[in-house]
Short mmCIF file of C-alpha atoms in Angstrom, two decimals:
data_model
loop_
_atom_site.label_atom_id
_atom_site.label_comp_id
_atom_site.label_asym_id
_atom_site.label_seq_id
_atom_site.Cartn_x
_atom_site.Cartn_y
_atom_site.Cartn_z
CA UNK Z 1 -1.07 -94.94 24.36
CA UNK Z 2 0.26 -94.78 27.79
CA UNK Z 3 2.68 -92.46 28.89
CA UNK Z 4 5.28 -94.46 28.85
CA UNK Z 5 5.37 -95.60 25.30
CA UNK Z 6 4.18 -91.16 24.04
CA UNK Z 7 7.01 -90.24 26.56
CA UNK Z 8 9.80 -93.10 25.06
CA UNK Z 9 9.18 -91.91 21.48
CA UNK Z 10 9.13 -87.75 22.21
CA UNK Z 11 12.50 -88.36 24.63
CA UNK Z 12 14.10 -91.00 23.57
CA UNK Z 13 15.34 -92.22 26.43
CA UNK Z 14 17.67 -94.99 28.27
CA UNK Z 15 16.36 -94.63 31.68
CA UNK Z 16 13.14 -95.47 32.44
CA UNK Z 17 9.64 -93.40 32.65
CA UNK Z 18 8.56 -92.56 36.40
CA UNK Z 19 5.76 -93.71 37.25
CA UNK Z 20 3.38 -91.84 39.38
CA UNK Z 21 3.95 -92.70 43.43
CA UNK Z 22 6.43 -90.89 46.23
CA UNK Z 23 9.46 -92.45 46.41
CA UNK Z 24 13.52 -91.49 45.41
CA UNK Z 25 14.45 -90.49 42.45
CA UNK Z 26 11.07 -91.15 41.57
CA UNK Z 27 8.41 -88.58 39.09
CA UNK Z 28 7.83 -85.64 41.18
CA UNK Z 29 4.83 -85.55 43.62
CA UNK Z 30 3.20 -81.95 43.65
CA UNK Z 31 0.93 -80.67 46.81
CA UNK Z 32 -3.15 -80.47 46.09
CA UNK Z 33 -3.89 -76.54 44.32
CA UNK Z 34 -5.09 -75.03 46.69
CA UNK Z 35 -8.55 -73.36 46.86
CA UNK Z 36 -8.39 -69.97 46.83
CA UNK Z 37 -11.56 -67.53 48.38
CA UNK Z 38 -12.77 -64.14 45.78
CA UNK Z 39 -13.79 -61.67 47.96
CA UNK Z 40 -15.50 -59.80 45.75
CA UNK Z 41 -16.17 -56.00 46.30
CA UNK Z 42 -18.74 -53.54 44.26
CA UNK Z 43 -16.24 -51.72 41.29
CA UNK Z 44 -19.78 -49.58 40.89
CA UNK Z 45 -18.54 -46.44 40.31
CA UNK Z 46 -19.88 -43.43 43.48
CA UNK Z 47 -21.69 -41.73 40.96
CA UNK Z 48 -21.53 -39.66 39.11
CA UNK Z 49 -23.28 -36.00 40.01
CA UNK Z 50 -24.40 -34.04 37.97
CA UNK Z 51 -24.67 -30.46 40.27
CA UNK Z 52 -21.62 -30.61 40.84
CA UNK Z 53 -19.91 -29.99 37.71
CA UNK Z 54 -23.06 -27.62 36.31
CA UNK Z 55 -21.59 -24.30 37.23
CA UNK Z 56 -18.82 -24.62 34.46
CA UNK Z 57 -16.27 -22.90 36.69
CA UNK Z 58 -15.90 -23.81 40.18
CA UNK Z 59 -15.28 -21.60 43.37
CA UNK Z 60 -11.70 -22.10 45.59
CA UNK Z 61 -14.02 -23.56 48.21
CA UNK Z 62 -14.39 -26.67 45.74
CA UNK Z 63 -11.12 -26.43 44.84
CA UNK Z 64 -9.27 -27.41 47.85
CA UNK Z 65 -11.93 -29.53 48.76
CA UNK Z 66 -11.06 -32.14 46.10
CA UNK Z 67 -7.58 -31.20 45.71
CA UNK Z 68 -6.88 -32.53 49.17
CA UNK Z 69 -9.22 -35.30 49.05
CA UNK Z 70 -8.38 -36.82 45.54
CA UNK Z 71 -5.27 -35.61 43.56
CA UNK Z 72 -1.42 -36.45 44.69
CA UNK Z 73 1.32 -34.74 44.20
CA UNK Z 74 4.26 -36.32 43.34
CA UNK Z 75 7.89 -35.16 43.70
CA UNK Z 76 7.67 -34.90 47.96
CA UNK Z 77 5.25 -35.63 50.06
CA UNK Z 78 1.44 -34.72 49.15
CA UNK Z 79 0.70 -33.49 52.31
CA UNK Z 80 3.49 -30.70 52.62
CA UNK Z 81 3.30 -30.19 49.45
CA UNK Z 82 -0.29 -28.95 49.11
CA UNK Z 83 0.56 -27.14 51.13
CA UNK Z 84 2.40 -25.16 50.36
CA UNK Z 85 1.10 -24.52 46.75
CA UNK Z 86 -0.54 -21.44 45.59
CA UNK Z 87 -4.05 -21.42 44.66
CA UNK Z 88 -3.04 -20.11 41.17
CA UNK Z 89 -6.13 -18.78 38.72
CA UNK Z 90 -4.81 -17.09 35.82
CA UNK Z 91 -1.51 -15.92 34.48
CA UNK Z 92 -0.60 -12.39 31.56
CA UNK Z 93 2.11 -11.83 30.10
CA UNK Z 94 5.29 -13.48 33.16
CA UNK Z 95 2.28 -12.51 36.26
CA UNK Z 96 0.11 -14.80 37.46
CA UNK Z 97 -2.44 -14.03 39.96
CA UNK Z 98 -4.34 -16.20 42.76
CA UNK Z 99 -8.04 -16.29 43.44
CA UNK Z 100 -7.03 -13.11 45.96
CA UNK Z 101 -6.37 -10.82 43.09
CA UNK Z 102 -2.27 -10.56 44.42
CA UNK Z 103 -0.07 -10.46 41.52
CA UNK Z 104 3.10 -12.39 40.88
CA UNK Z 105 6.49 -12.48 38.66
CA UNK Z 106 6.61 -15.27 37.93
CA UNK Z 107 10.60 -15.32 38.14
CA UNK Z 108 10.71 -19.40 37.47
CA UNK Z 109 9.07 -19.66 34.95
CA UNK Z 110 7.27 -22.64 36.50
CA UNK Z 111 9.64 -25.36 36.09
CA UNK Z 112 11.67 -23.60 33.48
CA UNK Z 113 9.31 -23.50 30.24
CA UNK Z 114 6.57 -21.29 30.66
CA UNK Z 115 9.24 -19.38 28.01
CA UNK Z 116 6.33 -16.92 26.13
CA UNK Z 117 4.97 -16.34 29.56
CA UNK Z 118 1.32 -16.47 30.04
CA UNK Z 119 -2.00 -15.32 27.43
CA UNK Z 120 -1.07 -17.24 23.16
CA UNK Z 121 0.05 -15.76 20.47
CA UNK Z 122 -2.13 -14.95 17.98
CA UNK Z 123 -0.72 -17.50 15.11
CA UNK Z 124 -0.09 -20.72 17.80
CA UNK Z 125 -3.81 -20.05 18.59
CA UNK Z 126 -5.32 -19.81 15.46
CA UNK Z 127 -2.67 -22.79 14.53
CA UNK Z 128 -4.02 -24.43 16.89
CA UNK Z 129 -7.62 -24.67 17.15
CA UNK Z 130 -6.98 -25.66 13.32
CA UNK Z 131 -5.27 -29.04 14.02
CA UNK Z 132 -8.02 -29.65 16.43
CA UNK Z 133 -11.03 -29.29 14.83
CA UNK Z 134 -9.43 -30.79 11.24
CA UNK Z 135 -7.15 -33.40 12.93
CA UNK Z 136 -6.97 -33.90 16.55
CA UNK Z 137 -4.89 -36.68 16.09
CA UNK Z 138 -3.43 -40.34 14.68
CA UNK Z 139 -1.45 -42.38 15.65
CA UNK Z 140 2.51 -41.04 14.42
CA UNK Z 141 4.04 -45.08 14.22
CA UNK Z 142 1.50 -44.83 10.78
CA UNK Z 143 1.10 -41.43 9.85
CA UNK Z 144 2.22 -39.17 8.17
CA UNK Z 145 1.23 -35.56 8.92
CA UNK Z 146 1.51 -31.32 8.01
CA UNK Z 147 2.58 -30.30 11.66
CA UNK Z 148 4.93 -33.39 11.95
CA UNK Z 149 6.67 -32.26 8.64
CA UNK Z 150 6.50 -28.83 9.93
CA UNK Z 151 8.17 -29.10 12.87
CA UNK Z 152 11.38 -31.40 11.45
CA UNK Z 153 11.61 -29.08 8.30
CA UNK Z 154 12.08 -25.32 10.97
CA UNK Z 155 14.08 -27.83 13.17
CA UNK Z 156 16.47 -28.86 10.89
CA UNK Z 157 16.70 -25.00 9.66
CA UNK Z 158 17.81 -24.28 13.10
CA UNK Z 159 20.30 -26.58 13.65
CA UNK Z 160 23.96 -27.60 11.84
CA UNK Z 161 24.08 -29.01 8.86
CA UNK Z 162 24.94 -32.29 10.86
CA UNK Z 163 21.60 -32.54 12.59
CA UNK Z 164 19.25 -33.84 10.23
CA UNK Z 165 16.68 -36.55 11.67
CA UNK Z 166 13.69 -34.97 14.67
CA UNK Z 167 12.27 -37.52 16.77
CA UNK Z 168 9.12 -35.84 18.65
CA UNK Z 169 7.48 -37.80 22.00
CA UNK Z 170 5.77 -35.90 24.45
CA UNK Z 171 8.27 -34.65 27.82
CA UNK Z 172 11.37 -34.34 28.32
CA UNK Z 173 12.28 -37.18 30.60
CA UNK Z 174 10.63 -39.08 27.00
CA UNK Z 175 13.14 -37.00 24.66
CA UNK Z 176 16.19 -38.55 26.71
CA UNK Z 177 14.77 -41.73 27.30
CA UNK Z 178 14.39 -42.00 22.63
CA UNK Z 179 18.26 -40.62 23.65
CA UNK Z 180 19.35 -43.78 25.51
CA UNK Z 181 17.61 -46.51 23.69
CA UNK Z 182 19.12 -44.95 20.50
CA UNK Z 183 22.33 -44.29 21.19
CA UNK Z 184 22.98 -48.31 22.67
CA UNK Z 185 21.35 -50.05 19.59
CA UNK Z 186 22.89 -47.60 17.05
CA UNK Z 187 26.49 -48.61 18.75
CA UNK Z 188 25.68 -51.54 20.44
CA UNK Z 189 26.98 -51.05 23.61
CA UNK Z 190 25.56 -50.68 27.29
CA UNK Z 191 26.68 -47.94 29.51
CA UNK Z 192 25.77 -44.38 29.06
CA UNK Z 193 27.90 -42.22 30.85
CA UNK Z 194 26.81 -40.04 33.85
CA UNK Z 195 26.99 -36.89 36.15
CA UNK Z 196 25.98 -36.66 39.74
CA UNK Z 197 25.00 -33.28 39.19
CA UNK Z 198 22.25 -33.73 36.92
CA UNK Z 199 18.61 -34.49 36.16
CA UNK Z 200 17.86 -35.67 33.21
CA UNK Z 201 13.74 -36.54 33.51
CA UNK Z 202 11.43 -39.29 35.66
CA UNK Z 203 10.72 -42.11 34.30
CA UNK Z 204 12.90 -45.32 34.43
CA UNK Z 205 15.79 -45.58 32.25
CA UNK Z 206 16.01 -41.11 32.91
CA UNK Z 207 15.90 -41.02 36.36
CA UNK Z 208 18.61 -43.85 36.16
CA UNK Z 209 20.86 -41.18 34.12
CA UNK Z 210 20.18 -38.53 36.49
CA UNK Z 211 22.76 -38.21 39.29
CA UNK Z 212 21.06 -35.86 41.76
CA UNK Z 213 19.68 -37.17 44.87
CA UNK Z 214 16.21 -38.28 42.29
CA UNK Z 215 17.67 -41.10 40.86
CA UNK Z 216 17.13 -42.89 44.73
CA UNK Z 217 13.78 -43.57 43.48
CA UNK Z 218 14.79 -45.51 40.77
CA UNK Z 219 17.74 -47.22 41.06
CA UNK Z 220 17.60 -49.73 41.82
CA UNK Z 221 16.51 -50.95 39.01
CA UNK Z 222 18.08 -50.29 35.51
CA UNK Z 223 22.30 -51.51 34.96
CA UNK Z 224 23.94 -49.87 32.60
CA UNK Z 225 23.94 -46.12 34.09
CA UNK Z 226 27.77 -44.86 35.18
CA UNK Z 227 28.30 -41.48 37.03
CA UNK Z 228 31.57 -39.13 37.16
CA UNK Z 229 31.65 -36.41 39.14
CA UNK Z 230 31.09 -32.85 37.75
CA UNK Z 231 33.72 -30.00 36.76
CA UNK Z 232 31.42 -28.55 39.91
CA UNK Z 233 32.87 -30.20 42.96
CA UNK Z 234 30.72 -30.07 46.06
CA UNK Z 235 33.98 -30.09 48.69
CA UNK Z 236 36.59 -29.85 46.20
CA UNK Z 237 38.94 -28.21 43.68
CA UNK Z 238 40.59 -29.58 40.71
CA UNK Z 239 42.93 -26.92 40.93
CA UNK Z 240 45.03 -24.24 41.84
CA UNK Z 241 44.25 -22.63 38.58
CA UNK Z 242 41.30 -22.48 35.77
CA UNK Z 243 43.16 -24.12 33.27
CA UNK Z 244 44.91 -26.47 36.56
CA UNK Z 245 41.04 -27.62 36.74
CA UNK Z 246 40.57 -28.41 33.23
CA UNK Z 247 42.98 -30.49 32.78
CA UNK Z 248 42.76 -32.53 35.47
CA UNK Z 249 38.91 -32.80 35.33
CA UNK Z 250 39.23 -34.06 31.49
CA UNK Z 251 42.75 -36.16 31.84
CA UNK Z 252 40.26 -37.21 35.24
CA UNK Z 253 37.01 -38.60 33.15
CA UNK Z 254 39.63 -40.17 29.99
CA UNK Z 255 40.69 -42.55 33.08
CA UNK Z 256 37.24 -43.42 34.42
CA UNK Z 257 36.59 -44.27 30.08
CA UNK Z 258 39.02 -46.64 30.39
CA UNK Z 259 38.77 -48.18 33.64
CA UNK Z 260 34.69 -48.45 32.12
CA UNK Z 261 36.70 -49.50 29.20
CA UNK Z 262 35.81 -47.39 26.50
CA UNK Z 263 34.45 -50.58 23.81
CA UNK Z 264 31.51 -50.63 26.80
CA UNK Z 265 30.09 -47.33 26.29
CA UNK Z 266 27.79 -46.33 24.01
CA UNK Z 267 27.64 -42.58 25.23
CA UNK Z 268 27.85 -40.01 27.24
CA UNK Z 269 25.31 -36.84 28.23
CA UNK Z 270 25.49 -34.20 29.65
CA UNK Z 271 23.34 -30.86 29.84
CA UNK Z 272 24.91 -28.16 28.21
CA UNK Z 273 24.21 -26.13 30.91
CA UNK Z 274 23.09 -28.02 34.75
CA UNK Z 275 20.02 -27.12 35.38
CA UNK Z 276 18.29 -28.11 38.62
CA UNK Z 277 21.89 -28.32 40.10
CA UNK Z 278 22.34 -24.81 39.72
CA UNK Z 279 22.62 -23.58 35.87
CA UNK Z 280 26.26 -24.70 36.25
CA UNK Z 281 27.88 -23.35 33.04
CA UNK Z 282 31.05 -25.13 32.27
CA UNK Z 283 33.67 -23.22 30.61
CA UNK Z 284 33.92 -24.26 26.96
CA UNK Z 285 36.61 -26.67 27.54
CA UNK Z 286 34.55 -28.96 29.26
CA UNK Z 287 32.04 -29.40 27.19
CA UNK Z 288 34.85 -28.54 23.54
CA UNK Z 289 36.59 -31.49 25.61
CA UNK Z 290 33.57 -33.86 26.21
CA UNK Z 291 33.32 -33.56 22.81
CA UNK Z 292 37.46 -34.07 21.69
CA UNK Z 293 37.67 -37.63 23.89
CA UNK Z 294 33.87 -38.56 22.62
CA UNK Z 295 35.19 -38.60 19.07
CA UNK Z 296 38.86 -40.51 20.68
CA UNK Z 297 37.81 -43.41 22.62
CA UNK Z 298 34.33 -43.33 19.34
CA UNK Z 299 31.16 -42.73 21.57
CA UNK Z 300 28.60 -40.84 21.10
CA UNK Z 301 27.40 -36.71 23.04
CA UNK Z 302 23.75 -36.58 23.86
CA UNK Z 303 23.09 -33.42 25.15
CA UNK Z 304 20.21 -32.89 27.38
CA UNK Z 305 18.60 -29.14 26.60
CA UNK Z 306 15.49 -29.97 27.51
CA UNK Z 307 15.67 -26.24 29.76
CA UNK Z 308 18.93 -24.97 28.64
CA UNK Z 309 17.36 -24.97 25.22
CA UNK Z 310 14.90 -22.97 23.14
CA UNK Z 311 16.34 -19.59 23.39
CA UNK Z 312 16.99 -19.98 27.27
CA UNK Z 313 20.46 -18.84 26.80
CA UNK Z 314 21.04 -17.05 24.70
CA UNK Z 315 21.12 -18.99 21.44
CA UNK Z 316 18.60 -21.48 20.27
CA UNK Z 317 19.83 -23.76 21.23
CA UNK Z 318 22.25 -23.93 24.47
CA UNK Z 319 24.72 -26.31 22.68
CA UNK Z 320 25.30 -23.40 20.26
CA UNK Z 321 27.25 -21.94 23.05
CA UNK Z 322 30.12 -24.14 23.20
CA UNK Z 323 31.90 -23.05 19.44
CA UNK Z 324 32.83 -26.07 17.54
CA UNK Z 325 30.60 -28.58 20.00
CA UNK Z 326 27.74 -30.10 17.46
CA UNK Z 327 26.28 -34.13 19.85
CA UNK Z 328 25.60 -36.82 18.81
CA UNK Z 329 22.60 -36.40 19.50
CA UNK Z 330 20.24 -33.79 21.83
CA UNK Z 331 16.95 -33.68 23.77
CA UNK Z 332 14.70 -30.42 24.13
CA UNK Z 333 11.17 -30.03 25.76
CA UNK Z 334 9.52 -27.29 28.06
CA UNK Z 335 10.23 -24.01 25.23
CA UNK Z 336 9.85 -25.56 22.89
CA UNK Z 337 5.53 -25.77 22.20
CA UNK Z 338 5.91 -22.66 24.70
CA UNK Z 339 3.98 -25.50 27.10
CA UNK Z 340 0.87 -24.63 24.90
CA UNK Z 341 1.00 -28.32 25.18
CA UNK Z 342 3.76 -31.24 26.42
CA UNK Z 343 5.93 -31.51 23.03
CA UNK Z 344 9.73 -32.82 23.46
CA UNK Z 345 12.76 -33.43 20.29
CA UNK Z 346 15.52 -35.90 20.31
CA UNK Z 347 17.60 -34.11 17.15
CA UNK Z 348 20.04 -36.87 15.37
CA UNK Z 349 23.21 -36.65 13.32
CA UNK Z 350 22.64 -38.12 10.02
CA UNK Z 351 24.57 -41.21 10.08
CA UNK Z 352 22.21 -42.49 12.78
CA UNK Z 353 19.54 -40.65 10.77
CA UNK Z 354 20.30 -43.37 7.94
CA UNK Z 355 21.01 -46.36 10.32
CA UNK Z 356 17.34 -46.44 11.33
CA UNK Z 357 16.21 -46.04 7.91
CA UNK Z 358 16.69 -49.82 8.17
CA UNK Z 359 16.40 -50.06 11.24
CA UNK Z 360 14.12 -50.17 13.79
CA UNK Z 361 15.04 -47.80 17.16
CA UNK Z 362 11.90 -49.61 18.61
CA UNK Z 363 10.65 -46.97 20.94
CA UNK Z 364 6.47 -45.54 20.41
CA UNK Z 365 4.08 -44.02 22.47
CA UNK Z 366 0.41 -43.69 21.51
CA UNK Z 367 0.67 -39.12 21.08
CA UNK Z 368 4.72 -38.68 19.86
CA UNK Z 369 4.34 -36.85 17.32
CA UNK Z 370 1.02 -35.77 18.57
CA UNK Z 371 -0.35 -33.67 15.70
CA UNK Z 372 -1.62 -30.66 17.33
CA UNK Z 373 1.48 -29.69 20.42
CA UNK Z 374 3.74 -31.03 16.61
CA UNK Z 375 1.89 -27.68 15.50
CA UNK Z 376 2.06 -26.03 18.44
CA UNK Z 377 5.76 -26.27 18.45
CA UNK Z 378 6.32 -26.07 14.95
CA UNK Z 379 4.63 -22.44 15.98
CA UNK Z 380 6.20 -21.69 18.88
CA UNK Z 381 9.68 -21.91 17.04
CA UNK Z 382 8.76 -19.72 13.84
CA UNK Z 383 7.15 -16.98 17.06
CA UNK Z 384 10.70 -17.09 18.53
CA UNK Z 385 12.50 -16.32 15.37
CA UNK Z 386 10.19 -13.93 13.21
CA UNK Z 387 10.24 -11.23 16.47
CA UNK Z 388 13.84 -12.89 17.64
CA UNK Z 389 12.78 -13.87 21.06
CA UNK Z 390 16.48 -15.24 21.24
CA UNK Z 391 17.77 -11.22 20.47
CA UNK Z 392 15.59 -10.18 23.05
CA UNK Z 393 17.02 -12.66 26.05
CA UNK Z 394 20.63 -11.62 24.95
CA UNK Z 395 19.98 -8.02 25.74
CA UNK Z 396 18.18 -8.78 28.86
CA UNK Z 397 20.43 -11.13 30.19
CA UNK Z 398 23.48 -7.98 30.20
CA UNK Z 399 20.44 -6.17 32.72
CA UNK Z 400 20.37 -9.62 34.79
CA UNK Z 401 24.19 -10.16 35.37
CA UNK Z 402 23.81 -6.26 36.17
CA UNK Z 403 21.57 -6.42 38.99
CA UNK Z 404 22.47 -10.52 40.03
CA UNK Z 405 26.53 -7.77 40.79
CA UNK Z 406 24.93 -6.13 42.52
CA UNK Z 407 22.92 -8.52 44.55
CA UNK Z 408 25.80 -10.84 44.74
CA UNK Z 409 28.01 -7.27 46.52
CA UNK Z 410 24.77 -6.06 48.77
CA UNK Z 411 24.25 -9.26 50.32
CA UNK Z 412 25.73 -11.55 52.76
CA UNK Z 413 23.93 -14.37 52.21
CA UNK Z 414 24.81 -15.23 48.55
CA UNK Z 415 27.82 -16.78 47.55
CA UNK Z 416 28.28 -16.55 44.11
CA UNK Z 417 26.13 -16.72 40.95
CA UNK Z 418 25.86 -17.95 37.38
CA UNK Z 419 23.79 -16.91 34.35
CA UNK Z 420 23.88 -18.02 30.33
CA UNK Z 421 20.74 -15.90 28.88
CA UNK Z 422 17.70 -15.60 31.23
CA UNK Z 423 19.23 -19.41 33.21
CA UNK Z 424 20.65 -17.70 36.51
CA UNK Z 425 21.08 -19.05 39.78
CA UNK Z 426 22.69 -17.61 43.23
CA UNK Z 427 24.28 -19.97 45.42
CA UNK Z 428 23.10 -18.94 49.24
CA UNK Z 429 25.23 -19.38 52.01
CA UNK Z 430 25.10 -19.67 55.98
CA UNK Z 431 26.53 -17.14 58.93
CA UNK Z 432 29.93 -19.92 58.01
CA UNK Z 433 30.27 -18.68 54.89
CA UNK Z 434 29.13 -22.51 53.51
CA UNK Z 435 26.22 -23.44 51.19
CA UNK Z 436 22.98 -23.81 53.32
CA UNK Z 437 22.04 -26.44 53.23
CA UNK Z 438 24.29 -29.18 51.55
CA UNK Z 439 22.63 -31.75 50.22
CA UNK Z 440 19.21 -30.53 48.24
CA UNK Z 441 16.74 -34.01 50.07
CA UNK Z 442 18.00 -32.04 53.63
CA UNK Z 443 15.64 -30.88 55.40
CA UNK Z 444 15.38 -27.33 54.18
CA UNK Z 445 16.06 -24.69 57.85
CA UNK Z 446 14.25 -22.84 59.09
CA UNK Z 447 14.95 -19.43 57.40
CA UNK Z 448 13.98 -20.81 54.39
CA UNK Z 449 10.65 -20.61 55.50
CA UNK Z 450 10.79 -17.01 55.83
CA UNK Z 451 12.18 -16.75 53.09
CA UNK Z 452 10.02 -18.66 50.82
CA UNK Z 453 7.49 -16.47 52.25
CA UNK Z 454 8.24 -12.85 52.34
CA UNK Z 455 8.62 -13.35 48.35
CA UNK Z 456 5.79 -14.26 48.48
CA UNK Z 457 4.65 -10.86 49.89
CA UNK Z 458 6.66 -9.15 47.51
CA UNK Z 459 4.86 -10.58 45.18
CA UNK Z 460 8.23 -13.17 43.40
CA UNK Z 461 6.87 -16.52 42.60
CA UNK Z 462 10.65 -17.99 42.54
CA UNK Z 463 12.08 -21.12 42.02
CA UNK Z 464 13.53 -21.76 45.95
CA UNK Z 465 15.87 -24.83 46.13
CA UNK Z 466 18.77 -25.29 48.86
CA UNK Z 467 20.73 -24.19 47.86
CA UNK Z 468 20.43 -22.81 45.26
CA UNK Z 469 17.65 -19.99 44.56
CA UNK Z 470 17.12 -20.67 40.33
CA UNK Z 471 16.38 -16.06 38.29
CA UNK Z 472 15.13 -18.03 34.46
CA UNK Z 473 11.05 -15.52 34.15
CA UNK Z 474 9.44 -15.62 31.11
CA UNK Z 475 12.05 -15.47 27.68
CA UNK Z 476 10.07 -11.69 26.95
CA UNK Z 477 10.89 -10.01 30.19
CA UNK Z 478 10.94 -6.12 29.79
CA UNK Z 479 13.66 -4.50 31.34
CA UNK Z 480 11.52 -2.53 33.98
CA UNK Z 481 9.67 -5.78 34.84
CA UNK Z 482 12.42 -6.97 35.47
CA UNK Z 483 14.00 -4.61 37.37
CA UNK Z 484 10.91 -4.87 39.18
CA UNK Z 485 11.69 -8.30 39.88
CA UNK Z 486 15.09 -7.52 40.83
CA UNK Z 487 13.92 -5.01 43.54
CA UNK Z 488 10.85 -7.78 45.72
CA UNK Z 489 14.50 -10.20 46.11
CA UNK Z 490 16.76 -7.64 46.88
CA UNK Z 491 14.26 -6.75 49.64
CA UNK Z 492 13.57 -10.39 49.57
CA UNK Z 493 16.74 -11.38 50.30
CA UNK Z 494 17.59 -9.28 54.17
CA UNK Z 495 15.36 -12.09 55.56
CA UNK Z 496 18.70 -14.71 54.48
CA UNK Z 497 21.21 -11.82 55.84
CA UNK Z 498 23.20 -12.19 59.17
#
């Protein structure tokens, strides 16, 4: 059959079918496809060289050479980040040791995650070893395993009765992605309100939920995130008294909700204690007020506990430091497995869990609910409860707070400090009394480099990101070790005094 005959039957058009020819309003004539030249290159491997690996343990020269030639860093440019990094050989207790035998007190638990320090309790090690030998992995979306069931059960025991369902991704960023997607799916609404001073993870959704400078790496990609100001504003006060400030702040947040239209807002997502921005401890009325606004406008409350959770705050979960506050969804990671293996969790109120008994969440990864990670998480949580790690944190928190008060009186480079449990920070200021550096992404003043160098010379591994100095040692630190660490920091702070 001709094209006209076939087309007329399919289309039933009253108009004549155009011929394959140029002209006005006739069948479009494209260019002839141009041939693309393929430039073949060898894709063969460079070649495995067994002599490089025979000795097992590498020397420092080999490590440094390979790192310089092949390893890429992430948040910062690779070369300066590598040059500022310390080659660490091993850890023990609260201490790190470099290849020259120098010993450092880890006063930041790395990224606020090595909560049990360095070394692994035997029950955790035995459980991980057994799991590796007997069932190292099955896909969580198709199987039921004892480690996943045990971890869910102990988290159910340690959270309020309203929270009953759990998902186990690998990273804090993953957990926050789950929380965001679940909130949107459950509410059938799209907007997520988050604070400017916040960090929720490095993946696309979590990074767009982030408020600090890191969101600039991904901000153009995903919509639906609305930022609002923090109670701890940088350039102004919300009122002349604490009570007035809290009232004005909550009124501002309610106005934001009204202007965005509550019927479009799936969730308000906040950190229980804002970590990266400087351990910004909210007055209880702020978190309670956010909970009340969520209830008033039928909005879910997501609390991100990736940094502050699992004992760090002096309670098992940081939202438990705010009387009467229960999130609809909360996330935790980092210390959940003692960082022996990657693991995170998202916890849900029962009505949300029940909704997804018959509806898909629409999320998954190959390694979610990884059996070895889950057993590490279960045994870590069990160990923390049986050894009353939270009770120890509460005792050490009082010691650290006392030291911080003395440092504030002694050093004019410190403007104020904040602490909850073993999660603390100082604000660093210059001669003018202003923050030594206004924004995290601004270039560091030269004196900051001198301060970091002095800390290392004094045997302190610290997280100094101007204008903030964090203090977050492993939760197992003793009073004697804490006294020693503060003495070394006290000496180093003289570099910043003016």
